[in-house]
């Protein structure tokens, strides 16, 4: 399972690198699947509302109204119908690609189970929304879908009379049936919207709209597709026959050939098994994560930077529970904390310059505290030799995720407080610091890459101090398949550093600091 | 060239190349949205559907005068019936060969609802003689209702056999 996942992940990384060149990393559609899903939903909803203006719910009028809007009003309502259909199909494509990608990225287990599990019913509601929509057109495909669906539903034996009886003859089918279908075709997408909202509840700053450029490309390509290949309309439904050949929508209706080919019991069992297995995937097996972040109130003034930076809504502000003269304190919801350490990197108290025997910050990871990080950095830097010494702070999920000399691997590069960079350079632990994140287009921990860029650009607290020489910092975004590029960037950076004059503001560790550092390193090694 | 100009040049390239790639993908999606066509059943196949809702009889007996006297005056119904209905037996022969035979249980938790059926029979297009029979009272031997039909079916055509006791029994749609 792990081997398959790694292979798929590396496959995604390679494809996404190619798409980075075509779209640019910030418009890369594979890194925007969630926002694209939302965008497509709104296109479907908007065009659906527009089509409702022209649609008639009568048995004979339904088809006539769709034919009228497709033929006579093709340039607006016809295009809207094609957009409605193709955006729905794309939702299926986007949804399953999103699902496989999140699985491959291992972002579905542990504390991130909620988004995965709440995504499972979204799949079925997308299908139900599409299927009920197909009925309304009342052409031969609609008749095929209606008949196959009702025959399958009747096998459940829960209806007062077989609903497939509605399609025995025209006189048994009333316009009320279409009114019911319109109601379902509105109610089910509304429930879908509710589920999509629940799906993004346990993440901060959920991206529900793609970048404008990607949105424009998507909408533009959809409109051109609608004009080049208008959504087909089959012959009108005829209950005196059973359609033999239909123009199948292989996205929304791909299960129908299966429904026809296997017994109904197998279909229902398959639906249940698929749903249960998919929903249970986060626990097969579960993910081992470090302990949740802990707040140390003596060092927390309730500034809320960690609240703003946590990508998983795991930190909130609450009324102060001690006697310190601040109004609020940070509180961690352990059930949501994935131990990415971004909160530690955002805390103004997280400065390795502080000279206390036990370096404690406002919010810290019990399994990877700031004191241990500082000790690890000092120990790793002490092994660096020669000219152009580079200390790498690397994301565990990127190209530099493996252990190597001169490298400190972190769950997220945003775990490193900017003051740590300052500390490394100003204390002469290394000639330069290379920060190697997982990928520019998409951070494993959602927002770590963005926060790192903004902190270094002095756009987000805590800022990287202006005094830190930028020529001694190199930020590289490299996915798991870009090890060579990452290593080459490091070698180039080392050569550039070697050519630089000595750093003039160097303030090496004094004897006391060196002794304290040595003690902390020994303590870290012992742990 | 300024940094801003360079940025917009890149953006124009992304719009053009990304747009073309996206359009190619979407045209593929639009094609798969209707093609290839699905052959649901053979082109020369036709269908006979048998479907109805019908309630089997209830097992009833007359209350004795003594039993009636024990009841409040407004509840003295003469017949005492089981809640459960009898199953409905149905048989259908196509060209003299038994195509379907079933004892349809009454619906509902307590078996108080009608028996119901929806069965679809796929046959090659052509001429057929169909005999259909129904019994709704186990106390009566044989079948209370029966009908025979000569049906001519074109490819893909569907004929439905329905039942309504109030209108005399079986009828065709």
XYZ file of C-alpha atoms in Angstrom:
700
model
C 0.000 0.000 0.000
C 2.761 2.442 0.989
C 4.757 1.525 -2.121
C 1.742 2.058 -4.365
C 0.959 5.362 -2.683
C 4.553 6.565 -3.063
C 4.546 5.602 -6.744
C 1.250 7.400 -7.377
C 2.473 10.430 -5.464
C 5.653 10.596 -7.490
C 3.531 10.244 -10.632
C 1.415 13.200 -9.572
C 4.559 15.187 -8.776
C 5.969 14.572 -12.263
C 2.709 15.502 -14.010
C 2.308 18.575 -11.842
C 5.841 19.723 -12.632
C 4.957 19.559 -16.333
C 1.731 21.472 -15.659
C 3.714 24.066 -13.671
C 5.460 24.944 -16.912
C 2.180 25.221 -18.814
C 0.025 27.046 -16.252
C 2.524 28.436 -13.755
C 2.698 26.955 -10.267
C -0.058 29.165 -8.832
C -2.540 28.239 -11.592
C -1.633 24.544 -11.674
C -5.043 22.824 -11.920
C -3.902 19.678 -10.106
C -3.014 21.815 -7.095
C -6.403 23.560 -7.296
C -8.750 20.582 -7.527
C -10.799 21.539 -4.471
C -11.322 25.150 -5.581
C -12.063 23.927 -9.120
C -14.731 21.598 -7.725
C -16.403 24.551 -6.017
C -16.085 26.697 -9.130
C -17.694 24.000 -11.278
C -20.475 23.607 -8.721
C -21.309 27.312 -8.998
C -21.258 27.107 -12.806
C -23.679 24.172 -12.634
C -25.871 25.989 -10.104
C -25.908 29.255 -12.064
C -26.665 27.648 -15.414
C -29.272 25.428 -13.739
C -31.130 28.454 -12.408
C -30.998 30.022 -15.853
C -32.290 26.872 -17.558
C -35.169 26.682 -15.083
C -36.523 29.876 -16.623
C -37.106 28.026 -19.903
C -37.911 24.535 -18.619
C -41.455 23.179 -18.502
C -42.321 20.345 -16.122
C -45.176 18.837 -18.174
C -44.834 15.242 -19.416
C -44.890 16.263 -23.041
C -43.668 19.799 -22.493
C -40.417 18.871 -20.729
C -38.774 17.498 -23.859
C -40.289 20.216 -26.053
C -38.926 22.955 -23.799
C -35.436 21.426 -23.779
C -35.507 21.069 -27.578
C -36.690 24.656 -27.918
C -33.948 26.067 -25.730
C -31.334 23.846 -27.415
C -32.357 24.683 -31.001
C -33.983 28.116 -31.034
C -32.165 29.670 -28.078
C -28.884 27.867 -28.675
C -26.769 30.987 -28.305
C -27.656 31.526 -24.663
C -29.917 28.845 -23.148
C -28.393 26.132 -25.343
C -24.901 27.157 -24.292
C -26.094 27.240 -20.672
C -27.379 23.670 -21.035
C -24.055 22.484 -22.434
C -22.190 24.292 -19.651
C -24.552 22.697 -17.121
C -23.808 19.232 -18.447
C -20.083 19.513 -19.084
C -19.378 21.270 -15.782
C -21.245 18.418 -14.039
C -19.108 15.873 -15.884
C -15.977 17.784 -14.952
C -17.059 17.783 -11.319
C -16.917 13.987 -11.401
C -13.468 14.083 -12.983
C -12.179 16.721 -10.559
C -13.722 14.946 -7.563
C -12.075 11.578 -8.223
C -8.732 13.126 -9.160
C -8.892 15.110 -5.908
C -9.675 11.932 -3.986
C -6.795 9.933 -5.489
C -4.377 12.833 -5.076
C -5.201 13.384 -1.395
C -4.786 9.646 -0.832
C -1.446 9.644 -2.671
C -0.282 12.680 -0.673
C -1.233 10.822 2.529
C -3.449 13.696 3.626
C -6.450 11.588 4.522
C -5.390 9.861 7.726
C -4.689 10.789 11.305
C -6.208 14.078 12.405
C -7.132 14.843 8.806
C -9.733 12.039 8.681
C -12.653 14.459 8.912
C -12.193 16.013 5.485
C -11.842 12.577 3.938
C -14.870 11.009 5.587
C -17.113 14.001 4.882
C -15.993 13.851 1.264
C -17.409 10.340 0.791
C -21.116 11.322 0.788
C -20.205 14.192 -1.538
C -19.413 11.560 -4.190
C -22.903 10.053 -4.022
C -24.628 13.422 -3.926
C -22.761 14.526 -7.047
C -23.996 11.379 -8.787
C -27.561 11.790 -7.527
C -27.613 15.428 -8.609
C -26.501 14.459 -12.094
C -28.840 11.486 -12.445
C -31.944 13.441 -11.409
C -30.939 16.101 -13.923
C -30.825 13.609 -16.757
C -34.431 12.553 -16.072
C -35.712 16.081 -16.648
C -34.674 16.225 -20.301
C -37.061 13.315 -21.021
C -35.327 12.109 -24.134
C -34.392 8.479 -24.821
C -31.364 8.702 -22.493
C -33.602 10.115 -19.752
C -36.042 7.237 -20.263
C -33.181 4.719 -20.068
C -31.855 6.343 -16.882
C -35.320 6.568 -15.327
C -36.173 2.961 -16.081
C -32.825 1.505 -14.996
C -32.794 3.593 -11.816
C -36.341 2.775 -10.773
C -35.907 -0.923 -11.530
C -32.832 -0.904 -9.278
C -34.601 1.063 -6.526
C -37.570 -1.315 -6.667
C -35.309 -4.198 -5.699
C -35.033 -2.579 -2.260
C -38.719 -3.315 -1.680
C -39.249 -0.148 0.338
C -41.753 1.584 -1.926
C -45.511 1.213 -1.661
C -45.629 0.127 -5.276
C -42.889 -0.414 -7.869
C -41.865 3.024 -9.100
C -40.872 1.508 -12.442
C -44.656 1.150 -12.994
C -44.671 4.869 -13.737
C -42.966 4.057 -17.009
C -45.262 1.263 -18.225
C -47.260 3.599 -20.416
C -47.719 7.337 -21.020
C -51.040 7.418 -19.155
C -49.339 6.215 -15.957
C -46.795 9.035 -16.048
C -48.082 12.354 -14.767
C -46.638 15.842 -14.835
C -46.458 15.668 -11.050
C -43.690 13.167 -11.461
C -41.624 15.823 -13.251
C -42.447 18.340 -10.567
C -41.105 15.841 -8.046
C -37.963 15.361 -10.122
C -37.414 19.127 -10.360
C -37.775 19.320 -6.588
C -35.232 16.507 -6.148
C -32.899 18.096 -8.687
C -32.889 21.261 -6.596
C -32.956 19.685 -3.123
C -30.126 17.197 -3.732
C -27.647 19.837 -4.995
C -28.567 22.013 -1.999
C -27.715 19.110 0.290
C -24.547 18.628 -1.749
C -23.633 22.251 -1.068
C -24.208 21.669 2.644
C -21.932 18.605 2.546
C -19.255 20.535 0.664
C -19.421 23.200 3.356
C -19.044 20.562 6.088
C -16.169 19.032 4.089
C -14.026 22.168 4.530
C -14.931 22.910 8.133
C -11.767 21.591 9.738
C -9.348 23.615 7.693
C -8.407 27.258 7.909
C -8.793 29.582 4.950
C -10.430 26.868 2.848
C -9.856 27.628 -0.802
C -13.263 27.633 -2.409
C -12.407 29.624 -5.504
C -9.553 29.094 -7.921
C -7.107 31.851 -8.875
C -8.776 34.260 -11.298
C -6.574 33.231 -14.198
C -7.364 29.548 -13.777
C -11.046 30.399 -13.328
C -10.993 32.388 -16.562
C -9.253 29.540 -18.406
C -11.789 27.026 -17.061
C -14.840 29.096 -17.902
C -13.462 30.093 -21.294
C -12.643 26.504 -22.266
C -16.089 25.395 -21.093
C -17.832 28.010 -23.228
C -15.772 27.109 -26.303
C -16.487 23.398 -25.699
C -20.193 24.186 -25.398
C -20.122 26.016 -28.729
C -18.019 23.408 -30.548
C -19.768 20.339 -29.119
C -23.243 21.319 -27.890
C -24.752 18.853 -25.425
C -26.661 16.286 -27.491
C -30.389 15.720 -27.201
C -31.755 12.300 -28.088
C -35.169 11.502 -29.575
C -38.092 12.086 -27.207
C -38.852 9.387 -24.657
C -41.353 6.835 -25.933
C -42.796 4.512 -23.312
C -43.982 2.092 -26.010
C -40.359 1.104 -26.513
C -37.314 0.521 -24.333
C -34.288 2.367 -25.738
C -31.735 -0.094 -27.062
C -28.861 2.281 -27.719
C -28.213 5.494 -25.826
C -25.600 8.237 -26.015
C -24.088 7.478 -22.632
C -22.512 10.079 -20.376
C -19.495 8.100 -19.190
C -18.879 10.398 -16.236
C -22.197 10.638 -14.443
C -23.811 7.480 -15.805
C -20.838 5.132 -15.958
C -22.402 2.860 -13.333
C -25.442 2.105 -15.482
C -23.814 -0.563 -17.672
C -22.690 -2.204 -14.406
C -26.228 -1.990 -13.007
C -27.508 -3.729 -16.128
C -24.818 -6.392 -16.084
C -24.861 -7.686 -12.512
C -27.678 -8.664 -10.125
C -29.198 -5.846 -8.079
C -27.985 -7.421 -4.838
C -24.407 -7.225 -6.077
C -24.906 -3.556 -7.022
C -26.259 -2.634 -3.580
C -23.592 -4.696 -1.819
C -20.961 -2.984 -3.973
C -22.302 0.451 -3.048
C -22.234 -0.383 0.667
C -18.795 -2.027 0.573
C -17.307 0.807 -1.526
C -18.730 3.451 0.803
C -17.673 1.721 4.015
C -14.186 0.896 2.734
C -13.652 4.390 1.412
C -14.890 6.013 4.612
C -12.788 3.616 6.693
C -9.601 4.124 4.693
C -8.122 6.643 7.194
C -7.936 3.821 9.740
C -6.551 1.126 7.430
C -4.028 1.677 8.909
C -4.162 4.913 10.842
C -1.394 7.458 10.823
C 0.996 7.872 13.736
C 1.394 11.539 14.491
C 3.353 13.372 17.135
C 1.759 14.836 20.212
C -0.455 17.868 19.819
C 1.035 21.313 20.317
C 1.072 22.594 23.899
C 0.598 26.157 25.076
C 2.908 27.525 27.753
C 0.973 30.377 29.288
C 4.030 32.006 30.875
C 5.234 32.717 27.341
C 1.879 33.315 25.629
C 0.315 36.772 25.491
C -2.638 35.707 23.341
C -1.352 37.503 20.247
C -3.330 35.058 17.995
C -0.595 34.608 15.410
C -0.724 30.843 15.913
C -4.519 30.958 15.581
C -4.184 32.717 12.234
C -1.434 30.430 10.954
C -2.765 27.000 11.973
C -3.949 25.341 8.735
C -6.306 22.967 10.537
C -8.376 25.234 12.793
C -6.789 23.460 15.742
C -6.027 26.606 17.745
C -8.521 29.061 19.166
C -8.350 32.002 21.530
C -10.018 31.736 24.889
C -10.307 33.933 27.981
C -7.189 34.030 30.087
C -7.065 31.284 32.703
C -4.072 32.594 34.675
C -3.192 35.833 36.447
C -1.113 37.358 33.659
C -2.385 40.743 32.425
C -3.565 39.604 28.986
C -7.129 39.168 27.827
C -6.715 35.937 25.880
C -4.687 32.760 25.624
C -4.185 30.230 22.859
C -5.887 26.867 23.238
C -5.125 23.760 21.201
C -7.741 21.250 20.134
C -5.634 18.097 20.275
C -8.109 16.209 18.089
C -7.292 18.513 15.170
C -3.557 19.146 15.663
C -1.389 17.253 13.143
C 1.870 18.413 14.800
C 3.067 20.313 11.757
C 4.785 22.868 13.996
C 3.591 25.892 12.009
C 2.237 27.403 15.231
C 5.658 27.173 16.805
C 7.150 28.976 13.824
C 4.557 31.726 14.133
C 5.013 32.389 17.853
C 6.961 35.577 18.626
C 8.367 33.801 21.691
C 9.983 31.180 19.473
C 13.372 32.774 19.301
C 16.516 30.719 19.652
C 18.381 33.846 20.768
C 16.731 33.612 24.173
C 19.232 32.587 26.791
C 17.434 30.469 29.290
C 18.540 27.104 30.493
C 15.341 25.583 29.129
C 14.260 27.272 25.930
C 10.499 27.400 26.149
C 8.181 29.176 23.763
C 4.508 30.118 23.859
C 3.344 27.133 21.843
C 5.551 24.138 21.333
C 5.539 20.570 20.069
C 6.095 18.014 22.841
C 7.906 15.645 20.467
C 9.966 18.310 18.679
C 10.260 21.355 20.960
C 12.041 24.541 19.973
C 14.896 23.737 22.360
C 15.477 20.418 20.607
C 15.257 22.112 17.205
C 17.863 24.653 18.210
C 20.098 21.901 19.567
C 19.657 19.885 16.364
C 20.523 22.916 14.257
C 23.673 23.580 16.293
C 24.719 19.933 16.156
C 24.044 19.655 12.423
C 25.862 22.914 11.687
C 28.903 21.840 13.690
C 29.509 19.062 11.166
C 29.720 21.524 8.254
C 33.234 22.113 6.976
C 35.033 24.298 4.453
C 33.868 27.244 2.383
C 30.253 27.940 1.570
C 28.706 26.010 4.439
C 24.987 25.526 3.803
C 22.552 24.446 6.477
C 19.334 23.149 4.948
C 15.986 23.407 6.679
C 13.933 20.915 4.711
C 10.329 19.810 4.490
C 9.946 16.101 5.191
C 7.586 15.744 2.205
C 9.763 17.365 -0.447
C 12.926 16.541 -2.356
C 15.129 17.052 0.703
C 12.961 14.963 3.009
C 15.636 12.310 3.555
C 18.399 12.497 6.104
C 21.610 14.079 4.824
C 24.603 15.958 6.116
C 23.923 19.596 6.874
C 20.171 19.080 6.753
C 17.502 19.459 9.421
C 14.241 17.866 8.326
C 11.026 19.430 9.614
C 7.349 18.425 9.284
C 6.918 21.786 7.522
C 9.398 24.522 6.694
C 7.037 27.024 8.330
C 7.853 25.320 11.628
C 11.181 27.178 11.578
C 10.658 30.629 13.090
C 12.329 33.349 10.986
C 14.509 34.145 13.982
C 16.079 30.694 13.592
C 17.455 31.756 10.190
C 18.789 34.932 11.775
C 20.317 32.857 14.585
C 22.080 30.454 12.214
C 23.610 33.201 10.083
C 24.416 35.776 12.747
C 25.988 33.197 15.054
C 28.062 31.838 12.192
C 26.668 28.316 12.466
C 26.601 28.246 8.662
C 27.458 30.654 5.846
C 23.941 30.422 4.500
C 20.581 28.787 5.035
C 18.688 26.932 2.361
C 14.987 26.419 2.990
C 13.676 23.528 0.902
C 9.892 23.333 0.873
C 7.807 20.521 -0.567
C 6.485 22.314 -3.630
C 5.562 25.824 -4.595
C 2.169 24.858 -5.992
C 0.899 22.944 -2.991
C 2.182 22.622 0.574
C 1.739 19.271 2.317
C 0.470 21.215 5.323
C -1.676 23.503 3.176
C -0.338 26.910 4.162
C 3.251 26.366 5.290
C 4.754 27.440 1.971
C 2.643 30.586 1.787
C 3.425 31.602 5.366
C 7.171 31.030 4.782
C 7.165 33.207 1.660
C 5.217 35.962 3.392
C 7.352 35.894 6.547
C 10.546 36.131 4.487
C 9.029 38.939 2.400
C 8.132 40.736 5.663
C 4.430 40.632 4.796
C 3.383 38.408 7.659
C 4.259 38.217 11.313
C 6.723 37.086 12.516
C 8.893 38.860 9.953
C 12.364 37.803 8.960
C 14.403 40.682 10.260
C 15.641 43.203 7.706
C 19.190 42.802 9.018
C 19.363 39.196 7.837
C 21.426 39.199 4.606
C 19.103 37.913 1.892
C 22.009 36.742 -0.238
C 22.701 34.163 2.449
C 19.218 32.686 2.229
C 18.004 30.474 -0.582
C 14.440 29.200 -0.803
C 13.874 26.205 -3.053
C 10.541 24.497 -3.690
C 11.113 20.956 -4.838
C 8.756 17.993 -4.863
C 9.782 14.423 -4.064
C 10.927 13.729 -7.633
C 13.234 16.751 -7.797
C 16.123 15.541 -5.655
C 18.697 16.315 -8.358
C 17.453 19.868 -8.801
C 17.411 20.378 -5.051
C 20.976 19.067 -4.682
C 22.148 21.186 -7.618
C 20.552 24.285 -6.089
C 22.349 23.565 -2.839
C 25.709 23.153 -4.627
C 25.182 26.415 -6.554
C 24.241 28.205 -3.371
C 27.333 26.854 -1.628
C 29.548 28.157 -4.435
C 27.875 31.577 -4.278
C 28.371 31.716 -0.518
C 32.030 30.792 -0.857
C 32.513 33.730 -3.195
C 30.935 36.180 -0.769
C 33.065 38.214 1.614
C 32.911 37.169 5.258
C 29.709 38.204 6.987
C 30.568 41.429 8.743
C 27.915 41.325 11.466
C 28.902 37.924 12.729
C 28.356 37.487 16.464
C 29.594 33.993 17.285
C 28.309 32.215 20.365
C 30.251 33.409 23.397
C 31.691 30.937 25.862
C 28.586 30.841 28.045
C 26.312 30.477 25.044
C 28.556 27.812 23.566
C 28.486 25.902 26.838
C 24.698 26.224 27.029
C 24.417 25.147 23.405
C 26.671 22.173 24.000
C 24.595 21.204 27.025
C 21.385 21.439 25.021
C 22.919 19.387 22.218
C 23.981 16.702 24.672
C 20.499 16.756 26.184
C 18.935 16.452 22.710
C 21.273 13.582 21.763
C 20.470 11.818 25.034
C 16.755 12.090 24.278
C 12.867 44.149 -19.680
C 11.274 45.026 -16.360
C 10.251 42.368 -13.893
C 6.602 43.340 -14.348
C 6.757 43.011 -18.132
C 8.379 39.630 -17.731
C 5.622 38.573 -15.322
C 2.858 39.516 -17.761
C 4.667 37.790 -20.620
C 4.711 34.628 -18.561
C 1.067 35.111 -17.670
C 0.094 35.538 -21.320
C 1.960 32.333 -22.134
C 0.215 30.529 -19.264
C -3.168 31.782 -20.441
C -2.534 30.640 -23.988
C -0.872 27.281 -23.322
C -3.002 26.501 -20.290
C -6.117 27.523 -22.170
C -5.287 25.257 -25.100
C -4.512 22.292 -22.867
C -7.682 22.877 -20.841
C -9.760 23.184 -23.993
C -8.347 19.908 -25.314
C -9.234 18.213 -22.028
C -12.733 19.707 -21.968
C -13.413 18.676 -25.568
C -12.395 15.168 -24.546
C -14.804 15.349 -21.613
C -17.571 16.662 -23.866
C -16.969 13.780 -26.264
C -17.058 11.198 -23.474
C -20.248 12.856 -22.281
C -22.098 11.177 -25.166
C -19.771 8.738 -26.878
C -19.319 5.878 -27.298
C -23.010 4.962 -27.310
C -24.109 2.194 -24.971
C -26.002 -0.763 -26.400
C -28.310 -1.564 -23.528
C -29.813 -4.647 -25.168
C -29.555 -6.384 -28.567
C -31.059 -4.353 -31.444
C -33.683 -7.028 -32.198
C -34.776 -7.469 -28.578
C -38.295 -6.609 -27.430
C -39.912 -6.680 -24.005
C -42.944 -8.016 -22.230
C -43.449 -6.474 -18.813
C -45.760 -7.904 -16.199
C -46.614 -5.459 -13.452
C -49.501 -4.899 -11.070
C -50.547 -4.213 -7.493
C -53.279 -6.448 -6.193
C -54.371 -7.400 -2.686
C -54.956 -11.025 -1.783
C -58.048 -11.833 0.218
C -58.153 -11.763 3.998
C -59.043 -14.832 6.006
C -62.385 -13.856 7.601
C -65.066 -15.507 9.667
C -68.409 -14.330 11.067
C -68.450 -13.227 14.676
C -70.819 -15.202 16.856
C -73.734 -13.328 18.525
C -71.941 -13.840 21.847
C -68.782 -12.188 20.520
C -70.782 -9.332 19.045
C -72.549 -8.742 22.348
C -69.230 -8.324 24.138
C -68.223 -5.484 21.820
C -69.292 -1.842 22.231
C -72.288 -1.108 19.978
C -70.252 1.084 17.623
C -67.632 -1.647 17.022
C -69.841 -4.612 16.236
C -68.419 -5.510 12.806
C -69.865 -8.812 11.693
C -66.667 -10.099 10.079
C -63.469 -10.812 11.974
C -60.495 -10.812 9.598
C -56.797 -11.539 9.973
C -54.652 -8.517 9.431
C -52.435 -10.483 7.061
C -53.585 -10.909 3.468
C -53.243 -14.036 1.377
C -50.397 -14.165 -1.150
C -51.259 -13.682 -4.804
C -50.309 -16.495 -7.167
C -49.435 -15.539 -10.722
C -48.280 -17.525 -13.727
C -47.320 -16.422 -17.204
C -46.647 -18.614 -20.239
C -45.073 -17.332 -23.434
C -45.778 -19.491 -26.491
C -46.956 -22.260 -24.194
C -43.798 -22.344 -22.086
C -43.817 -21.246 -18.470
C -42.005 -17.924 -18.339
C -42.914 -16.931 -14.801
C -44.623 -18.389 -11.767
C -44.595 -16.861 -8.318
C -46.484 -16.601 -5.083
C -46.320 -12.880 -4.304
C -46.250 -12.166 -0.587
C -48.315 -9.232 0.687
C -46.323 -6.088 1.394
C -45.891 -4.300 4.710
C -44.501 -5.321 8.091
C -47.689 -7.156 8.964
C -48.493 -8.410 5.475
C -51.513 -6.134 5.271
C -50.550 -4.426 2.002
C -51.073 -5.443 -1.605
C -48.888 -7.920 -3.417
C -46.904 -6.221 -6.124
C -44.775 -7.170 -9.053
C -42.682 -5.642 -11.787
C -41.013 -8.177 -14.084
C -39.382 -7.510 -17.415
C -38.923 -10.296 -19.973
C -36.523 -9.736 -22.847
C -37.546 -11.655 -25.994
C -36.553 -11.472 -29.649
C -38.877 -9.280 -31.715
C -41.697 -11.322 -33.244
C -45.148 -12.795 -32.600
C -46.020 -14.242 -29.217
C -48.944 -15.924 -27.537
C -49.073 -15.040 -23.861
C -51.244 -16.717 -21.229
C -51.438 -15.141 -17.815
C -53.285 -16.316 -14.691
C -53.846 -14.959 -11.201
C -55.271 -16.367 -7.965
C -55.824 -14.216 -4.896
C -57.742 -16.603 -2.603
C -56.059 -19.807 -1.408
C -59.484 -21.191 -0.472
C -60.496 -21.242 -4.140
C -58.944 -23.876 -6.371
C -57.426 -22.770 -9.663
C -57.066 -19.215 -10.906
C -59.816 -16.665 -10.545
C -58.461 -14.485 -13.346
C -56.855 -15.430 -16.631
C -56.217 -13.859 -20.015
C -54.556 -14.722 -23.298
C -52.963 -12.292 -25.717
C -51.458 -12.533 -29.169
C -48.745 -9.915 -29.201
C -46.674 -8.705 -32.123
C -43.449 -7.050 -30.961
C -41.182 -4.891 -33.121
C -37.525 -4.435 -32.096
C -37.249 -2.420 -28.848
C -41.031 -2.430 -28.462
C -42.394 -3.003 -24.987
C -45.824 -4.315 -24.031
C -46.981 -4.215 -20.447
C -49.512 -6.562 -18.913
C -51.326 -4.943 -16.016
C -54.118 -6.078 -13.716
C -57.132 -4.380 -12.189
C -59.746 -6.573 -10.545
C -62.353 -3.810 -10.598
C -62.075 -3.597 -14.385
C -62.295 -7.323 -14.935
C -58.721 -8.455 -14.509
C -55.752 -8.341 -16.872
C -55.304 -5.699 -19.536
C -52.555 -4.549 -21.888
C -50.785 -1.208 -21.998
